[in-house]
Structures are given as C-alpha cells and as structure tokens.
Short mmCIF file of C-alpha atoms and ligand atoms in Angstrom, two decimals:
data_model
loop_
_atom_site.label_atom_id
_atom_site.label_comp_id
_atom_site.label_asym_id
_atom_site.label_seq_id
_atom_site.Cartn_x
_atom_site.Cartn_y
_atom_site.Cartn_z
CA MET M 1418 116.76 65.51 138.05
CA SER M 1419 120.06 67.39 138.11
CA GLU M 1420 121.42 64.98 140.79
CA SER M 1421 121.04 62.00 138.50
CA ILE M 1422 122.51 63.93 135.58
CA LYS M 1423 125.42 64.88 137.84
CA GLN M 1424 126.07 61.24 138.66
CA ARG M 1425 125.77 60.24 135.03
CA LEU M 1426 128.26 62.87 134.06
CA LEU M 1427 130.72 61.80 136.76
CA ASP M 1428 130.42 58.22 135.49
CA GLU M 1429 131.05 59.39 131.94
CA PHE M 1430 134.07 61.35 133.13
CA ALA M 1431 135.49 58.25 134.83
CA ASN M 1432 134.83 56.21 131.68
CA VAL M 1433 136.55 58.65 129.41
CA PHE M 1434 139.39 59.91 131.62
CA GLY M 1435 140.04 56.98 133.99
CA ASP M 1436 138.63 58.27 137.28
CA ALA M 1437 136.49 61.14 138.55
CA GLU M 1438 138.47 62.13 141.62
CA GLY M 1439 138.33 65.86 142.36
CA VAL M 1440 135.93 66.51 139.50
CA GLU M 1441 133.41 69.33 139.92
CA VAL M 1442 130.10 69.50 138.06
CA TYR M 1443 128.56 72.74 136.78
CA PHE M 1444 125.42 73.76 134.91
CA ALA M 1445 124.53 76.66 132.61
CA PRO M 1446 121.01 77.05 131.19
CA GLY M 1447 119.74 77.59 127.65
CA ARG M 1448 117.50 80.54 126.94
CA VAL M 1449 114.34 81.47 125.14
CA ASN M 1450 113.49 84.99 124.08
CA LEU M 1451 109.83 85.94 124.66
CA ILE M 1452 109.87 89.19 122.70
CA GLY M 1453 112.39 91.75 121.41
CA GLU M 1454 113.97 89.95 118.45
CA HIS M 1455 116.85 91.34 116.41
CA THR M 1456 116.84 94.39 118.66
CA ASP M 1457 119.90 93.60 120.78
CA TYR M 1458 122.48 94.69 118.20
CA ASN M 1459 120.34 97.78 117.52
CA GLY M 1460 120.47 99.17 121.04
CA GLY M 1461 116.91 98.11 121.81
CA HIS M 1462 115.18 96.06 124.50
CA VAL M 1463 114.92 92.28 124.81
CA PHE M 1464 112.90 90.05 127.12
CA PRO M 1465 114.46 86.57 127.38
CA CYS M 1466 114.54 84.03 130.18
CA ALA M 1467 116.88 81.20 131.19
CA LEU M 1468 115.56 77.67 130.96
CA THR M 1469 115.81 74.71 133.29
CA ILE M 1470 117.37 72.76 130.43
CA GLY M 1471 120.95 73.55 129.52
CA THR M 1472 124.51 72.26 129.53
CA TYR M 1473 126.18 70.25 132.28
CA GLY M 1474 129.94 70.12 132.54
CA ALA M 1475 132.22 67.87 134.65
CA ALA M 1476 135.63 69.48 134.90
CA ARG M 1477 139.02 68.86 136.49
CA LYS M 1478 142.01 71.15 136.42
CA ARG M 1479 145.26 69.60 135.18
CA ASN M 1480 148.83 70.21 136.27
CA ASP M 1481 150.05 70.59 132.70
CA LYS M 1482 148.82 72.70 129.77
CA LYS M 1483 146.75 70.05 128.07
CA LEU M 1484 143.04 70.41 127.26
CA ARG M 1485 140.90 67.33 126.74
CA PHE M 1486 137.26 67.78 125.75
CA TYR M 1487 134.51 65.19 125.42
CA SER M 1488 130.79 65.68 124.70
CA VAL M 1489 128.21 63.03 125.47
CA ASN M 1490 126.09 64.58 122.69
CA PHE M 1491 128.82 64.12 120.08
CA GLU M 1492 130.10 60.69 121.12
CA ALA M 1493 131.38 59.84 117.67
CA PHE M 1494 133.60 62.89 117.84
CA GLY M 1495 135.56 61.32 120.70
CA VAL M 1496 138.07 63.17 122.88
CA VAL M 1497 139.33 66.39 121.31
CA GLU M 1498 142.74 67.52 122.53
CA SER M 1499 144.36 70.89 122.52
CA THR M 1500 146.49 73.02 124.85
CA VAL M 1501 146.08 76.36 126.63
CA GLU M 1502 149.19 77.48 124.72
CA ASN M 1503 147.40 77.09 121.42
CA LEU M 1504 144.01 78.76 121.79
CA VAL M 1505 143.18 79.28 118.14
CA TYR M 1506 139.98 78.65 116.21
CA ASP M 1507 140.00 75.33 114.38
CA LYS M 1508 137.04 74.60 112.13
CA ASP M 1509 137.56 70.85 112.54
CA ALA M 1510 137.40 71.15 116.33
CA SER M 1511 133.60 71.62 116.32
CA TRP M 1512 131.99 72.55 119.63
CA THR M 1513 135.35 72.74 121.47
CA ASN M 1514 135.87 76.13 119.83
CA TYR M 1515 133.36 77.51 122.36
CA PRO M 1516 135.26 76.62 125.55
CA LYS M 1517 138.56 77.42 123.85
CA GLY M 1518 137.16 80.77 122.75
CA VAL M 1519 136.20 81.67 126.31
CA MET M 1520 139.65 80.69 127.63
CA TRP M 1521 141.16 82.89 124.92
CA ALA M 1522 138.78 85.73 125.83
CA PHE M 1523 139.71 85.57 129.53
CA GLU M 1524 143.36 85.85 128.51
CA GLN M 1525 142.58 88.81 126.28
CA LYS M 1526 141.02 90.50 129.31
CA GLY M 1527 144.16 89.91 131.34
CA MET M 1528 143.14 86.72 133.18
CA LYS M 1529 145.66 84.02 132.33
CA VAL M 1530 144.45 80.44 132.10
CA GLU M 1531 147.62 78.80 133.42
CA CYS M 1532 146.69 75.16 133.34
CA GLY M 1533 144.78 72.76 131.17
CA MET M 1534 141.64 70.84 132.12
CA ASP M 1535 139.66 67.76 131.30
CA LEU M 1536 136.02 68.54 130.50
CA VAL M 1537 133.05 66.31 129.79
CA ILE M 1538 129.83 68.02 128.79
CA TYR M 1539 126.28 66.93 128.25
CA GLY M 1540 123.47 69.16 127.02
CA ASN M 1541 119.74 68.59 127.10
CA ILE M 1542 119.02 71.61 124.88
CA PRO M 1543 118.24 70.41 121.36
CA ASN M 1544 121.27 71.17 119.16
CA SER M 1545 121.07 74.00 116.59
CA SER M 1546 117.59 74.83 117.85
CA GLY M 1547 118.10 78.50 118.52
CA LEU M 1548 117.90 77.98 122.30
CA SER M 1549 121.52 79.08 122.58
CA SER M 1550 123.38 75.86 123.24
CA SER M 1551 126.61 77.60 122.22
CA ALA M 1552 126.14 80.56 124.58
CA SER M 1553 125.30 77.98 127.26
CA VAL M 1554 128.64 76.22 126.73
CA GLU M 1555 130.43 79.58 126.79
CA VAL M 1556 128.87 80.73 130.07
CA LEU M 1557 129.49 77.25 131.53
CA THR M 1558 133.20 77.59 130.65
CA GLY M 1559 133.37 81.07 132.15
CA THR M 1560 131.79 79.77 135.36
CA ILE M 1561 134.32 76.91 135.56
CA LEU M 1562 137.28 79.24 134.95
CA ARG M 1563 136.08 81.67 137.65
CA ASP M 1564 135.81 78.79 140.09
CA PHE M 1565 139.18 77.23 139.18
CA TYR M 1566 141.21 80.43 139.20
CA GLY M 1567 139.28 82.73 141.52
CA PHE M 1568 139.00 85.36 138.77
CA GLU M 1569 137.06 88.34 140.06
CA VAL M 1570 134.34 88.48 137.48
CA SER M 1571 130.58 88.89 137.97
CA ASN M 1572 128.01 86.89 136.03
CA GLN M 1573 127.50 89.95 133.86
CA ASP M 1574 131.24 90.03 133.14
CA ILE M 1575 131.06 86.36 132.15
CA ALA M 1576 128.26 87.24 129.73
CA LEU M 1577 130.35 90.01 128.14
CA ILE M 1578 133.49 87.86 127.96
CA SER M 1579 131.44 85.04 126.35
CA GLN M 1580 129.98 87.44 123.77
CA PHE M 1581 133.49 88.70 123.06
CA ALA M 1582 134.57 85.10 122.49
CA GLU M 1583 131.64 84.41 120.19
CA ASN M 1584 132.33 87.60 118.16
CA GLN M 1585 136.12 87.51 118.01
CA PHE M 1586 137.04 83.84 118.29
CA ASN M 1587 134.10 82.12 116.61
CA GLY M 1588 133.35 84.94 114.18
CA VAL M 1589 129.62 85.19 114.90
CA ASN M 1590 128.62 88.82 115.19
CA CYS M 1591 125.88 88.24 117.81
CA GLY M 1592 124.49 90.77 120.27
CA ILE M 1593 124.53 90.41 124.08
CA MET M 1594 121.09 88.85 124.61
CA ASP M 1595 121.91 85.15 124.72
CA GLN M 1596 124.95 85.25 126.98
CA PHE M 1597 123.27 87.81 129.25
CA ALA M 1598 120.04 85.82 129.57
CA ILE M 1599 122.02 82.69 130.47
CA ALA M 1600 124.53 84.23 132.85
CA MET M 1601 121.90 86.38 134.63
CA GLY M 1602 118.96 83.93 134.61
CA LYS M 1603 116.56 83.87 137.54
CA LYS M 1604 113.97 81.26 138.36
CA ASP M 1605 110.45 82.09 137.14
CA CYS M 1606 111.54 85.51 135.89
CA ALA M 1607 112.23 86.96 132.47
CA ILE M 1608 114.89 89.64 132.07
CA PHE M 1609 113.89 93.01 130.70
CA LEU M 1610 117.20 94.25 129.33
CA ASP M 1611 118.08 97.53 127.71
CA THR M 1612 120.94 96.48 125.45
CA ALA M 1613 122.13 100.08 125.02
CA THR M 1614 122.92 100.53 128.73
CA LEU M 1615 122.78 96.94 130.09
CA GLU M 1616 120.27 98.13 132.66
CA TYR M 1617 117.94 95.29 133.46
CA GLU M 1618 115.00 94.27 135.57
CA TYR M 1619 113.71 90.83 136.59
CA VAL M 1620 110.02 90.50 135.78
CA PRO M 1621 108.14 87.60 137.41
CA LEU M 1622 106.56 85.43 134.72
CA LYS M 1623 103.05 85.18 136.04
CA LEU M 1624 101.33 83.40 133.21
CA ASP M 1625 98.23 82.29 135.15
CA ASN M 1626 97.72 78.69 134.20
CA ALA M 1627 99.74 78.88 131.03
CA LYS M 1628 103.15 77.48 130.18
CA ILE M 1629 105.90 78.12 127.68
CA VAL M 1630 105.88 75.56 124.87
CA ILE M 1631 108.75 75.44 122.43
CA ALA M 1632 108.47 73.84 119.01
CA CYS M 1633 111.75 72.96 117.39
CA THR M 1634 111.33 73.03 113.60
CA ASN M 1635 114.28 70.69 113.04
CA LYS M 1636 115.14 72.71 109.99
CA LYS M 1637 118.81 72.23 109.23
CA ARG M 1638 120.75 75.45 109.39
CA GLY M 1639 121.40 76.78 105.95
CA LEU M 1640 122.31 80.34 105.22
CA GLY M 1641 121.39 81.31 108.78
CA ASP M 1642 124.66 82.76 109.97
CA SER M 1643 125.43 84.76 106.86
CA LYS M 1644 121.87 86.12 106.72
CA TYR M 1645 122.21 87.16 110.37
CA ASN M 1646 125.32 89.18 109.57
CA GLU M 1647 123.53 90.57 106.48
CA ARG M 1648 120.64 91.88 108.63
CA ARG M 1649 123.15 93.50 110.96
CA SER M 1650 124.87 95.34 108.14
CA GLU M 1651 121.54 96.44 106.65
CA CYS M 1652 120.69 98.03 110.00
CA GLU M 1653 124.10 99.62 110.33
CA GLU M 1654 123.87 101.09 106.84
CA ALA M 1655 120.38 102.46 107.55
CA LEU M 1656 121.56 103.95 110.85
CA ALA M 1657 124.34 105.79 109.02
CA GLU M 1658 121.76 107.15 106.56
CA LEU M 1659 119.54 108.39 109.41
CA GLN M 1660 122.50 109.91 111.26
CA LYS M 1661 123.08 112.30 108.37
CA GLU M 1662 120.06 114.24 109.67
CA LEU M 1663 119.22 112.83 113.08
CA GLU M 1664 121.11 112.71 116.33
CA VAL M 1665 120.65 109.05 117.19
CA LYS M 1666 123.23 106.61 118.49
CA THR M 1667 121.25 103.43 117.72
CA LEU M 1668 117.99 102.42 116.05
CA GLY M 1669 116.72 101.80 119.57
CA ASP M 1670 116.74 105.58 120.15
CA LEU M 1671 114.01 106.09 117.56
CA SER M 1672 110.31 106.35 118.37
CA GLU M 1673 107.77 105.04 115.88
CA GLU M 1674 106.85 108.62 114.91
CA GLN M 1675 110.46 109.63 114.39
CA PHE M 1676 110.93 106.62 112.14
CA GLU M 1677 107.84 107.39 110.08
CA ASP M 1678 108.81 111.07 109.71
CA ASN M 1679 112.36 110.30 108.68
CA LYS M 1680 112.22 106.99 106.87
CA ALA M 1681 112.77 108.68 103.49
CA LEU M 1682 116.37 109.27 104.58
CA ILE M 1683 116.87 105.53 104.14
CA GLN M 1684 117.62 105.03 100.48
CA SER M 1685 116.25 101.52 100.00
CA LYS M 1686 112.77 100.13 100.67
CA VAL M 1687 114.30 96.92 102.01
CA ARG M 1688 116.39 98.78 104.58
CA GLN M 1689 113.33 100.85 105.53
CA ARG M 1690 111.48 97.65 106.36
CA ARG M 1691 114.41 96.33 108.40
CA VAL M 1692 114.47 99.55 110.45
CA LYS M 1693 110.69 99.53 110.80
CA HIS M 1694 110.95 96.13 112.44
CA ALA M 1695 113.80 97.16 114.75
CA VAL M 1696 111.97 100.31 115.90
CA TYR M 1697 108.47 98.84 116.27
CA GLU M 1698 109.78 95.65 117.88
CA ASN M 1699 111.62 97.68 120.48
CA VAL M 1700 108.44 99.61 121.32
CA ARG M 1701 106.45 96.35 121.36
CA THR M 1702 108.90 94.88 123.85
CA VAL M 1703 108.48 97.77 126.26
CA LYS M 1704 104.69 97.52 125.90
CA ALA M 1705 104.73 93.74 126.39
CA VAL M 1706 106.62 94.03 129.66
CA GLU M 1707 104.15 96.66 130.84
CA ALA M 1708 101.29 94.37 129.88
CA LEU M 1709 102.78 91.48 131.87
CA GLN M 1710 103.32 93.74 134.87
CA ASN M 1711 99.65 94.78 134.59
CA GLN M 1712 98.70 91.10 134.37
CA ASP M 1713 97.28 91.68 130.91
CA ILE M 1714 98.46 88.37 129.48
CA SER M 1715 96.25 88.57 126.43
CA LEU M 1716 97.86 91.85 125.37
CA PHE M 1717 101.24 90.24 125.96
CA GLY M 1718 100.17 87.45 123.58
CA GLU M 1719 98.93 89.85 120.92
CA LEU M 1720 102.26 91.64 120.98
CA MET M 1721 104.07 88.29 120.56
CA ASN M 1722 101.91 87.59 117.48
CA ALA M 1723 102.62 91.07 116.06
CA SER M 1724 106.33 90.45 116.64
CA HIS M 1725 106.19 87.33 114.50
CA LYS M 1726 104.37 89.11 111.66
CA SER M 1727 106.98 91.84 111.67
CA LEU M 1728 109.83 89.30 111.67
CA ALA M 1729 108.16 87.49 108.75
CA GLU M 1730 107.16 90.46 106.61
CA ASP M 1731 109.58 93.29 107.40
CA TYR M 1732 112.66 91.59 108.75
CA GLU M 1733 112.27 88.44 106.64
CA VAL M 1734 113.95 85.98 108.97
CA THR M 1735 111.26 83.32 109.38
CA GLY M 1736 110.82 80.96 106.42
CA VAL M 1737 108.15 78.37 105.74
CA GLU M 1738 109.04 76.11 108.69
CA LEU M 1739 108.74 78.77 111.38
CA ASP M 1740 105.71 80.35 109.72
CA THR M 1741 103.94 77.00 109.58
CA ALA M 1742 104.66 76.23 113.23
CA VAL M 1743 103.56 79.69 114.40
CA GLU M 1744 100.48 80.01 112.18
CA ALA M 1745 99.35 76.53 113.29
CA ALA M 1746 99.86 77.61 116.90
CA TRP M 1747 97.69 80.71 116.40
CA GLN M 1748 94.76 78.49 115.37
CA GLN M 1749 94.83 76.36 118.52
CA LYS M 1750 92.63 76.61 121.58
CA GLY M 1751 94.28 78.03 124.69
CA VAL M 1752 97.08 79.82 122.86
CA ILE M 1753 97.85 83.23 124.33
CA GLY M 1754 100.55 84.12 121.82
CA ALA M 1755 103.14 82.52 119.55
CA ARG M 1756 106.16 83.67 117.57
CA MET M 1757 109.54 82.59 116.30
CA THR M 1758 112.38 82.98 118.79
CA GLY M 1759 116.11 83.57 118.38
CA ALA M 1760 117.87 84.40 115.14
CA GLY M 1761 115.26 82.76 112.89
CA PHE M 1762 115.74 80.97 109.55
CA GLY M 1763 114.80 77.74 111.32
CA GLY M 1764 115.24 77.01 115.01
CA CYS M 1765 112.28 77.26 117.35
CA SER M 1766 108.95 78.89 117.90
CA VAL M 1767 107.75 79.88 121.36
CA SER M 1768 104.10 79.74 122.38
CA ILE M 1769 102.32 80.50 125.62
CA VAL M 1770 99.62 77.92 126.03
CA GLN M 1771 96.97 77.23 128.71
CA GLU M 1772 98.09 74.18 130.63
CA ASP M 1773 95.00 72.09 129.95
CA CYS M 1774 95.29 72.69 126.20
CA ILE M 1775 98.95 71.70 125.82
CA ASP M 1776 98.40 68.05 124.79
CA GLU M 1777 95.99 69.01 122.06
CA PHE M 1778 98.27 71.86 121.00
CA VAL M 1779 101.23 69.51 120.56
CA LYS M 1780 99.15 66.98 118.68
CA ASN M 1781 97.50 69.48 116.30
CA VAL M 1782 100.50 71.69 115.58
CA GLY M 1783 102.62 68.55 115.18
CA GLU M 1784 100.22 67.13 112.58
CA ILE M 1785 99.90 70.35 110.59
CA TYR M 1786 103.66 70.79 110.60
CA LEU M 1787 104.42 67.24 109.49
CA GLU M 1788 101.80 67.40 106.76
CA LYS M 1789 103.11 70.68 105.30
CA ILE M 1790 106.87 70.38 105.89
CA GLY M 1791 107.37 66.64 105.45
CA TYR M 1792 109.26 65.99 108.69
CA ALA M 1793 108.31 66.31 112.35
CA ALA M 1794 108.80 69.14 114.82
CA ASP M 1795 109.73 68.41 118.46
CA PHE M 1796 107.92 69.99 121.37
CA TYR M 1797 109.23 70.98 124.79
CA VAL M 1798 107.24 72.34 127.72
CA VAL M 1799 109.94 74.31 129.48
CA GLY M 1800 110.54 75.71 132.93
CA VAL M 1801 112.24 79.04 133.65
CA GLY M 1802 115.31 78.61 135.78
CA ASP M 1803 118.37 80.17 137.36
CA GLY M 1804 121.68 81.14 135.78
CA PRO M 1805 124.92 79.11 135.95
CA MET M 1806 125.77 77.13 139.09
CA LYS M 1807 128.04 74.55 140.60
CA LEU M 1808 126.10 71.41 141.47
C1 GLA E 2394 120.77 85.37 118.03
C2 GLA E 2394 121.86 86.26 118.58
C3 GLA E 2394 121.29 87.28 119.55
C4 GLA E 2394 120.10 88.02 118.95
C5 GLA E 2394 119.11 87.06 118.32
C6 GLA E 2394 118.01 87.75 117.55
O1 GLA E 2394 120.23 84.57 119.05
O2 GLA E 2394 122.85 85.51 119.21
O3 GLA E 2394 122.32 88.17 119.94
O4 GLA E 2394 120.52 88.97 118.01
O5 GLA E 2394 119.75 86.13 117.44
O6 GLA E 2394 117.21 88.48 118.42
#
C-alpha cells in the first residue's frame, strides 16, 4: 500500500517540480482518541492511538532559501511559494502554514532551517474530520527537518515543537495529545499518556474480534475553534476559583470526591459542569485502561459511552450530528462502545464493533444518519499503526 503511494507521490513530485532526483518520501499518521477527551489541557490522562492512514510527504532540500509546497489534496490551490527568511503566518496560505509553523518553531528552539525545500504532500485522512490531519502535517515536517539537518530531537521533542507551532504560529490553543499520539505512535497499541508529566505507557489494543470504526459526520466546521478556546478558558477560570481554597495545579489533580465536596467554590453552574466532565473523564480514562489491561472489553465500551454522555451533557461539545452518529451506533448489534472523538462540534465518532457486524453497522448507522441529518456520513475501518517514518 505505502509502496504504491510512495511511487505515486514521486511521480507527482516530478510532474510538479520537473524531476524527482534525490527526493525522499516520509509518512506521519493521523490519530484517533479512544477515551480521555478535553482532558489534555487540564493536566489529565488521554488514550489515543496512531492510525495507518496519515500524510505522505515527498521532499527535497534546495540550495537557496525558497520554499515550494504542493498538496495533491488541494490541487486547485497549486504551488504555494514562500522562503525560510519569511516564516510568518499568512491566512491565504492555507495548509502551508503548518509546515512553515514547524520550521519557525525549530528556529525558535535554536535549530536554524538554513535552506528551502520543495515538498509535495498527500493525505488519506479525511480533511477537517478531527483525526488530526494538521498535527500529522506538523509531525511530518518535523521528521523531514530532523532528517535533512541532523537536528538532535526525539520524537517526543518533535511532538512538543509541533504543538508549540500550532499554539504560537497557527493560533490554535490545543493540548499535547494529537502531536504526541502521532509522533509516538506504535503499531497495535494505544498510548496511555499523563499530560501533566508526559509519562506514558503503550497498551496493546487487544479488542478480541472487534475493530475500530470511525464515522466522519461531514459537518462543516463552524464555531469549532472559538468554542474550543472558550472551553479552555472556562476550565482555567474554574481552576482559579478552586485554587482559592485547594492546593491543586490542574483539574487533573482532583478526585471525583474532591470535586463534589468543593464544587460550590466554582461560581457558575456552567463552569461546574465543565469541571465535572474534566474530572470524571480523567478518572474514566484511568479506569478504561485498567479494564483493557484486564481484558474487560465490555467495561471499556461502557466507559466510552459514558464519556460521550458527559461530553454531550456537561461539556456540550457534541451537537446533533455527533449525537446522531453515536446514538445510532449504540443501537447496533456487536457494538462494544461508541463516542465522539477529538475536539467535537462535528468531526468523527469512534466505535468499537465486532468484526462480523461491521457491514450491518455501516449500513444502519449510515441510513439513520442520512435520514436525520440530510447528508451522508463516511465510514472508515482503521488500523492502528506506527509513528512517523521515512519510506
Ligand atoms: C483537539 C486538540 C487536543 C485535545 C482534543 C480534545 O484534538 O488538538 O489537544 O484537546 O481536541 O480532547
């Protein structure tokens, strides 16, 4: 599979930039989060995994300072040019702000990107689906830069530099989950990450005869990004209220009991519900990983379902599209658990479904979704793969 994509990308490169001599091809995965949503910027736990779908990049270093970018997914956009001497955010430059942001971030960390490059990318992650296509492009760029310049950075460093780029260059105040899951991915394992300490553990995804099925709602992004930042500030405000009486560094430090005993310190009911989600979701994530390690898949599924309810009712980041996809999934035969995944407000749901029930699942959930929402969802049965690599 990746061999033929590699060849296709080299052909594209030759088409766009004349020849493909000396071009190297790289891959960085997308990610799906199984449980632990909106906990990463609250110092809690997350449990994502890297996917076998992702972003491929064919790259060649240049002798001058020029940057030339081309995406097979955005053909109409053509070749976008820039230079390493002018690494500034440009809203008209679309996806190229991600690689430029990472180059800028390396420079901020003292690693100078001396020369330009020609880069052709192709992604088989659905765009704007919440499977982290942007973090995938960032980690891909970091991997290319490390290879081109011999920068001494680990995959974890690449994750942190990519997050820094996303926060400071692209202005999205995300946590560390996406870039970490992508840079640190491991085949057939999910990553149990404590975002407060960055301690992590690979947990084999033994799902018996079940698979991960993703439903992309195809809801166009609306207020998503601003609502994301709004949730973050609600949590920050509530933390400050709690810190007047409690010695906690993050919401992730709170147990369920501590939250219940002290929630009156939070002056608004809305913020209380936000914190309730952050605290209970963190505890659920720890329990879910334990369940998986004890091979109690059905408990794992129940915790996924509870996560969705909390994201819908207390954190309010789902919306009719995600709720329809997830509630339809819950009704199907062979479904172990289902929930929204990623930031929410559209994007994807993730379900764990017994292999022999997947066809019927896709058909039934697809019909219910189309009937209620008026346009179709897309389904992907995904594999869990490794982090970034040179092909
Ligand atoms: C987005 C962000 C992540 C995380 C999730 C919600 O994917 O990029 O850092 O906050 O939303 O869990």
